[in-house]
Amino acid sequence: MRSRRLEYSESTRQALVDSAVELFTKRGYAGTSLDEVAKRARLTKGALYHHFSGKQALFEAAFDSVENTFMRKLGEIVSAPGDPWDTAIAGLRAYVRVCLEPAYQRIVIHEAPVVMGWERWREAEEQFSYGLLRGTIEVLVTSGVLEQLPVETMSRLLFGALSAGASTIAGASDPRKASAEVERTIVRVVEGLRVRPDAPNTVPPEEKRSRARRR
């Protein structure tokens, strides 16, 4: 059985993370103090330092919390029963809508690359949004919905497009209008990779030879 001490420790940590998410979303990293985070969570600063080495460690925990929350929801969408193409497009549209969420926009898109550093941020994105995207692309290619192109390359290029779209939305004067434009454009791009039953065979000769060798 879980001890009461462990449960209290976990609930304390979660309260601090929840407080940090709200404050970082409203005020940004520079505008948020550890005293404010502890006060909002109704805890002491000593309790905060028991769980986190400092402000950046707390920010990274807040980042992980926001990513986990939204990626879990997107994962449920793309893994739902039904046609793989329909669920993938539903997940794509849902991701664009996530970019309008204040916590995701402020913490993940705006603040994280600066606070965590570009390399650390990209590593974290590999774990969250890129991993989800790559898994979805792999399913679509395996099921014959998308062109038989290299999954890794296709995933990287689409991930780059989605990241650029997220930045466009976050930096727009009219985020909702930008969101609609990004959604329409990225869906059109992905539709261009879809296999059409009546489409002529356009696989390059070198790719045909490569496939034959793999068989």
mmCIF file of C-alpha atoms in Angstrom:
data_model
loop_
_atom_site.group_PDB
_atom_site.id
_atom_site.type_symbol
_atom_site.label_atom_id
_atom_site.label_comp_id
_atom_site.label_asym_id
_atom_site.label_seq_id
_atom_site.Cartn_x
_atom_site.Cartn_y
_atom_site.Cartn_z
ATOM 1 C CA MET A 1 0.000 0.000 0.000
ATOM 2 C CA ARG A 2 1.161 3.536 -0.716
ATOM 3 C CA SER A 3 2.261 5.372 2.397
ATOM 4 C CA ARG A 4 0.538 8.573 3.453
ATOM 5 C CA ARG A 5 3.903 10.324 3.370
ATOM 6 C CA LEU A 6 4.419 9.415 -0.282
ATOM 7 C CA GLU A 7 0.899 10.480 -1.206
ATOM 8 C CA TYR A 8 1.371 13.787 0.603
ATOM 9 C CA SER A 9 4.706 14.339 -1.128
ATOM 10 C CA GLU A 10 3.173 13.705 -4.555
ATOM 11 C CA SER A 11 0.177 15.930 -3.870
ATOM 12 C CA THR A 12 2.506 18.681 -2.648
ATOM 13 C CA ARG A 13 4.610 18.472 -5.780
ATOM 14 C CA GLN A 14 1.512 18.512 -7.994
ATOM 15 C CA ALA A 15 0.148 21.563 -6.196
ATOM 16 C CA LEU A 16 3.401 23.394 -6.874
ATOM 17 C CA VAL A 17 3.378 22.371 -10.542
ATOM 18 C CA ASP A 18 -0.254 23.428 -10.967
ATOM 19 C CA SER A 19 0.533 26.773 -9.358
ATOM 20 C CA ALA A 20 3.560 27.221 -11.621
ATOM 21 C CA VAL A 21 1.557 26.430 -14.756
ATOM 22 C CA GLU A 22 -1.024 29.070 -13.912
ATOM 23 C CA LEU A 23 1.520 31.749 -13.023
ATOM 24 C CA PHE A 24 3.893 31.050 -15.902
ATOM 25 C CA THR A 25 0.904 31.181 -18.249
ATOM 26 C CA LYS A 26 -0.266 34.534 -16.911
ATOM 27 C CA ARG A 27 3.052 36.267 -16.235
ATOM 28 C CA GLY A 28 5.719 34.346 -18.090
ATOM 29 C CA TYR A 29 8.957 32.963 -16.674
ATOM 30 C CA ALA A 30 10.623 36.289 -15.925
ATOM 31 C CA GLY A 31 7.498 37.723 -14.298
ATOM 32 C CA THR A 32 6.961 34.805 -11.898
ATOM 33 C CA SER A 33 8.752 34.391 -8.563
ATOM 34 C CA LEU A 34 9.151 31.219 -6.522
ATOM 35 C CA ASP A 35 7.586 33.009 -3.553
ATOM 36 C CA GLU A 36 4.433 33.585 -5.597
ATOM 37 C CA VAL A 37 4.330 29.951 -6.738
ATOM 38 C CA ALA A 38 4.635 28.681 -3.162
ATOM 39 C CA LYS A 39 2.104 31.184 -1.848
ATOM 40 C CA ARG A 40 -0.492 30.294 -4.471
ATOM 41 C CA ALA A 41 -0.033 26.584 -3.672
ATOM 42 C CA ARG A 42 -0.403 27.397 0.049
ATOM 43 C CA LEU A 43 3.004 25.935 0.765
ATOM 44 C CA THR A 44 6.308 27.212 2.057
ATOM 45 C CA LYS A 45 9.278 28.056 -0.122
ATOM 46 C CA GLY A 46 11.144 25.339 1.750
ATOM 47 C CA ALA A 47 8.606 22.790 0.504
ATOM 48 C CA LEU A 48 9.210 24.054 -3.024
ATOM 49 C CA TYR A 49 12.959 23.584 -2.715
ATOM 50 C CA HIS A 50 12.387 20.096 -1.321
ATOM 51 C CA HIS A 51 10.952 19.118 -4.719
ATOM 52 C CA PHE A 52 12.743 21.446 -7.140
ATOM 53 C CA SER A 53 16.316 22.692 -7.285
ATOM 54 C CA GLY A 54 15.237 26.080 -8.583
ATOM 55 C CA LYS A 55 13.054 28.077 -10.918
ATOM 56 C CA GLN A 56 14.184 26.393 -14.132
ATOM 57 C CA ALA A 57 13.572 22.912 -12.715
ATOM 58 C CA LEU A 58 10.083 24.039 -11.732
ATOM 59 C CA PHE A 59 9.501 25.467 -15.209
ATOM 60 C CA GLU A 60 10.535 22.174 -16.827
ATOM 61 C CA ALA A 61 8.080 20.341 -14.577
ATOM 62 C CA ALA A 62 5.356 22.796 -15.630
ATOM 63 C CA PHE A 63 6.326 22.265 -19.277
ATOM 64 C CA ASP A 64 6.092 18.477 -18.857
ATOM 65 C CA SER A 65 2.699 18.820 -17.189
ATOM 66 C CA VAL A 66 1.272 20.956 -20.002
ATOM 67 C CA GLU A 67 2.691 18.691 -22.710
ATOM 68 C CA ASN A 68 1.445 15.535 -20.992
ATOM 69 C CA THR A 69 -2.047 16.963 -20.585
ATOM 70 C CA PHE A 70 -2.504 17.955 -24.217
ATOM 71 C CA MET A 71 -0.559 15.101 -25.844
ATOM 72 C CA ARG A 72 -2.588 12.567 -23.870
ATOM 73 C CA LYS A 73 -5.788 14.093 -25.272
ATOM 74 C CA LEU A 74 -4.377 14.080 -28.805
ATOM 75 C CA GLY A 75 -3.198 10.504 -28.362
ATOM 76 C CA GLU A 76 -6.726 9.440 -27.474
ATOM 77 C CA ILE A 77 -8.000 11.071 -30.667
ATOM 78 C CA VAL A 78 -5.496 9.493 -33.083
ATOM 79 C CA SER A 79 -5.750 6.055 -31.454
ATOM 80 C CA ALA A 80 -9.552 5.980 -31.411
ATOM 81 C CA PRO A 81 -11.330 3.229 -33.367
ATOM 82 C CA GLY A 82 -12.224 4.112 -36.919
ATOM 83 C CA ASP A 83 -10.676 4.930 -40.235
ATOM 84 C CA PRO A 84 -6.944 5.760 -39.765
ATOM 85 C CA TRP A 85 -7.149 8.728 -42.115
ATOM 86 C CA ASP A 86 -10.147 10.269 -40.355
ATOM 87 C CA THR A 87 -8.626 9.875 -36.890
ATOM 88 C CA ALA A 88 -5.271 11.273 -38.083
ATOM 89 C CA ILE A 89 -6.898 14.369 -39.587
ATOM 90 C CA ALA A 90 -8.994 14.799 -36.444
ATOM 91 C CA GLY A 91 -5.772 14.694 -34.413
ATOM 92 C CA LEU A 92 -4.123 17.195 -36.732
ATOM 93 C CA ARG A 93 -7.005 19.634 -36.413
ATOM 94 C CA ALA A 94 -7.038 19.127 -32.649
ATOM 95 C CA TYR A 95 -3.322 19.951 -32.413
ATOM 96 C CA VAL A 96 -3.872 23.244 -34.222
ATOM 97 C CA ARG A 97 -6.615 24.062 -31.716
ATOM 98 C CA VAL A 98 -4.256 23.172 -28.854
ATOM 99 C CA CYS A 99 -1.969 25.959 -30.099
ATOM 100 C CA LEU A 100 -4.711 28.395 -29.072
ATOM 101 C CA GLU A 101 -4.675 27.184 -25.456
ATOM 102 C CA PRO A 102 -3.033 29.869 -23.278
ATOM 103 C CA ALA A 103 -0.887 27.437 -21.254
ATOM 104 C CA TYR A 104 0.406 25.605 -24.314
ATOM 105 C CA GLN A 105 0.975 28.811 -26.242
ATOM 106 C CA ARG A 106 2.821 30.659 -23.483
ATOM 107 C CA ILE A 107 4.789 27.831 -21.844
ATOM 108 C CA VAL A 108 5.514 25.389 -24.683
ATOM 109 C CA ILE A 109 5.752 27.673 -27.715
ATOM 110 C CA HIS A 110 6.896 31.046 -26.375
ATOM 111 C CA GLU A 111 8.850 30.423 -23.187
ATOM 112 C CA ALA A 112 10.322 26.923 -23.380
ATOM 113 C CA PRO A 113 12.866 27.469 -26.205
ATOM 114 C CA VAL A 114 14.316 30.430 -24.280
ATOM 115 C CA VAL A 115 14.150 29.075 -20.727
ATOM 116 C CA MET A 116 15.179 25.494 -21.490
ATOM 117 C CA GLY A 117 17.477 26.279 -24.406
ATOM 118 C CA TRP A 118 16.869 25.229 -27.989
ATOM 119 C CA GLU A 119 18.499 21.778 -27.740
ATOM 120 C CA ARG A 120 16.766 20.792 -24.507
ATOM 121 C CA TRP A 121 13.439 22.027 -25.857
ATOM 122 C CA ARG A 122 13.832 20.014 -29.068
ATOM 123 C CA GLU A 123 14.702 16.905 -27.053
ATOM 124 C CA ALA A 124 11.543 17.368 -25.010
ATOM 125 C CA GLU A 125 9.457 17.844 -28.154
ATOM 126 C CA GLU A 126 10.890 14.572 -29.497
ATOM 127 C CA GLN A 127 9.374 12.840 -26.507
ATOM 128 C CA PHE A 128 5.995 14.504 -26.786
ATOM 129 C CA SER A 129 4.564 15.930 -30.021
ATOM 130 C CA TYR A 130 7.100 14.467 -32.449
ATOM 131 C CA GLY A 131 6.715 10.959 -31.049
ATOM 132 C CA LEU A 132 2.950 11.168 -31.429
ATOM 133 C CA LEU A 133 3.216 12.501 -34.976
ATOM 134 C CA ARG A 134 5.712 9.862 -36.065
ATOM 135 C CA GLY A 135 3.575 7.052 -34.700
ATOM 136 C CA THR A 136 0.565 8.394 -36.584
ATOM 137 C CA ILE A 137 2.501 8.710 -39.862
ATOM 138 C CA GLU A 138 3.827 5.180 -39.486
ATOM 139 C CA VAL A 139 0.299 3.820 -39.092
ATOM 140 C CA LEU A 140 -0.881 5.698 -42.188
ATOM 141 C CA VAL A 141 2.045 4.492 -44.307
ATOM 142 C CA THR A 142 1.763 0.901 -43.089
ATOM 143 C CA SER A 143 -1.964 0.838 -43.767
ATOM 144 C CA GLY A 144 -1.410 2.172 -47.288
ATOM 145 C CA VAL A 145 -3.155 5.481 -46.696
ATOM 146 C CA LEU A 146 -0.070 7.612 -47.330
ATOM 147 C CA GLU A 147 2.555 7.296 -50.024
ATOM 148 C CA GLN A 148 5.299 4.767 -49.340
ATOM 149 C CA LEU A 149 7.862 7.434 -48.508
ATOM 150 C CA PRO A 150 10.466 7.193 -45.703
ATOM 151 C CA VAL A 151 8.541 7.545 -42.440
ATOM 152 C CA GLU A 152 11.320 9.358 -40.594
ATOM 153 C CA THR A 153 11.853 11.930 -43.333
ATOM 154 C CA MET A 154 8.148 12.537 -43.815
ATOM 155 C CA SER A 155 7.624 12.870 -40.063
ATOM 156 C CA ARG A 156 10.488 15.344 -39.704
ATOM 157 C CA LEU A 157 9.222 17.540 -42.518
ATOM 158 C CA LEU A 158 5.633 17.536 -41.272
ATOM 159 C CA PHE A 159 6.801 18.175 -37.719
ATOM 160 C CA GLY A 160 8.743 21.184 -38.967
ATOM 161 C CA ALA A 161 5.625 22.460 -40.711
ATOM 162 C CA LEU A 162 3.517 21.986 -37.577
ATOM 163 C CA SER A 163 6.131 23.723 -35.400
ATOM 164 C CA ALA A 164 6.188 26.661 -37.806
ATOM 165 C CA GLY A 165 2.397 26.719 -37.763
ATOM 166 C CA ALA A 166 2.358 26.736 -33.954
ATOM 167 C CA SER A 167 4.762 29.696 -33.897
ATOM 168 C CA THR A 168 2.654 31.505 -36.492
ATOM 169 C CA ILE A 169 -0.464 31.102 -34.356
ATOM 170 C CA ALA A 170 1.292 32.111 -31.132
ATOM 171 C CA GLY A 171 2.758 35.235 -32.697
ATOM 172 C CA ALA A 172 -0.288 36.369 -34.665
ATOM 173 C CA SER A 173 -2.292 39.483 -33.858
ATOM 174 C CA ASP A 174 -5.402 37.398 -34.577
ATOM 175 C CA PRO A 175 -4.564 33.867 -33.361
ATOM 176 C CA ARG A 176 -7.926 32.377 -34.315
ATOM 177 C CA LYS A 177 -7.658 33.575 -37.885
ATOM 178 C CA ALA A 178 -4.070 32.310 -38.056
ATOM 179 C CA SER A 179 -5.203 28.982 -36.596
ATOM 180 C CA ALA A 180 -7.839 28.543 -39.301
ATOM 181 C CA GLU A 181 -5.281 29.343 -42.013
ATOM 182 C CA VAL A 182 -2.680 26.989 -40.568
ATOM 183 C CA GLU A 183 -5.229 24.195 -40.210
ATOM 184 C CA ARG A 184 -6.476 24.563 -43.771
ATOM 185 C CA THR A 185 -2.941 24.657 -45.170
ATOM 186 C CA ILE A 186 -1.441 21.762 -43.224
ATOM 187 C CA VAL A 187 -4.421 19.508 -43.954
ATOM 188 C CA ARG A 188 -4.029 20.302 -47.647
ATOM 189 C CA VAL A 189 -0.334 19.424 -47.473
ATOM 190 C CA VAL A 190 -1.054 16.058 -45.845
ATOM 191 C CA GLU A 191 -3.836 15.348 -48.344
ATOM 192 C CA GLY A 192 -1.228 15.710 -51.085
ATOM 193 C CA LEU A 193 0.599 12.697 -49.619
ATOM 194 C CA ARG A 194 -2.500 10.530 -49.565
ATOM 195 C CA VAL A 195 -2.680 7.541 -51.884
ATOM 196 C CA ARG A 196 -5.445 7.882 -54.461
ATOM 197 C CA PRO A 197 -6.948 4.621 -55.720
ATOM 198 C CA ASP A 198 -7.184 5.965 -59.266
ATOM 199 C CA ALA A 199 -3.781 7.698 -59.243
ATOM 200 C CA PRO A 200 -1.134 6.527 -61.756
ATOM 201 C CA ASN A 201 1.940 4.779 -60.441
ATOM 202 C CA THR A 202 4.460 7.569 -59.970
ATOM 203 C CA VAL A 203 7.078 5.747 -57.907
ATOM 204 C CA PRO A 204 10.531 6.664 -59.268
ATOM 205 C CA PRO A 205 12.512 3.787 -60.867
ATOM 206 C CA GLU A 206 15.243 3.965 -58.204
ATOM 207 C CA GLU A 207 12.632 3.578 -55.462
ATOM 208 C CA LYS A 208 11.125 0.564 -57.262
ATOM 209 C CA ARG A 209 14.566 -1.055 -57.405
ATOM 210 C CA SER A 210 15.151 -0.280 -53.720
ATOM 211 C CA ARG A 211 11.841 -1.891 -52.757
ATOM 212 C CA ALA A 212 12.614 -4.947 -54.850
ATOM 213 C CA ARG A 213 15.959 -5.374 -53.079
ATOM 214 C CA ARG A 214 14.307 -5.068 -49.671
ATOM 215 C CA ARG A 215 11.919 -7.863 -50.575
#
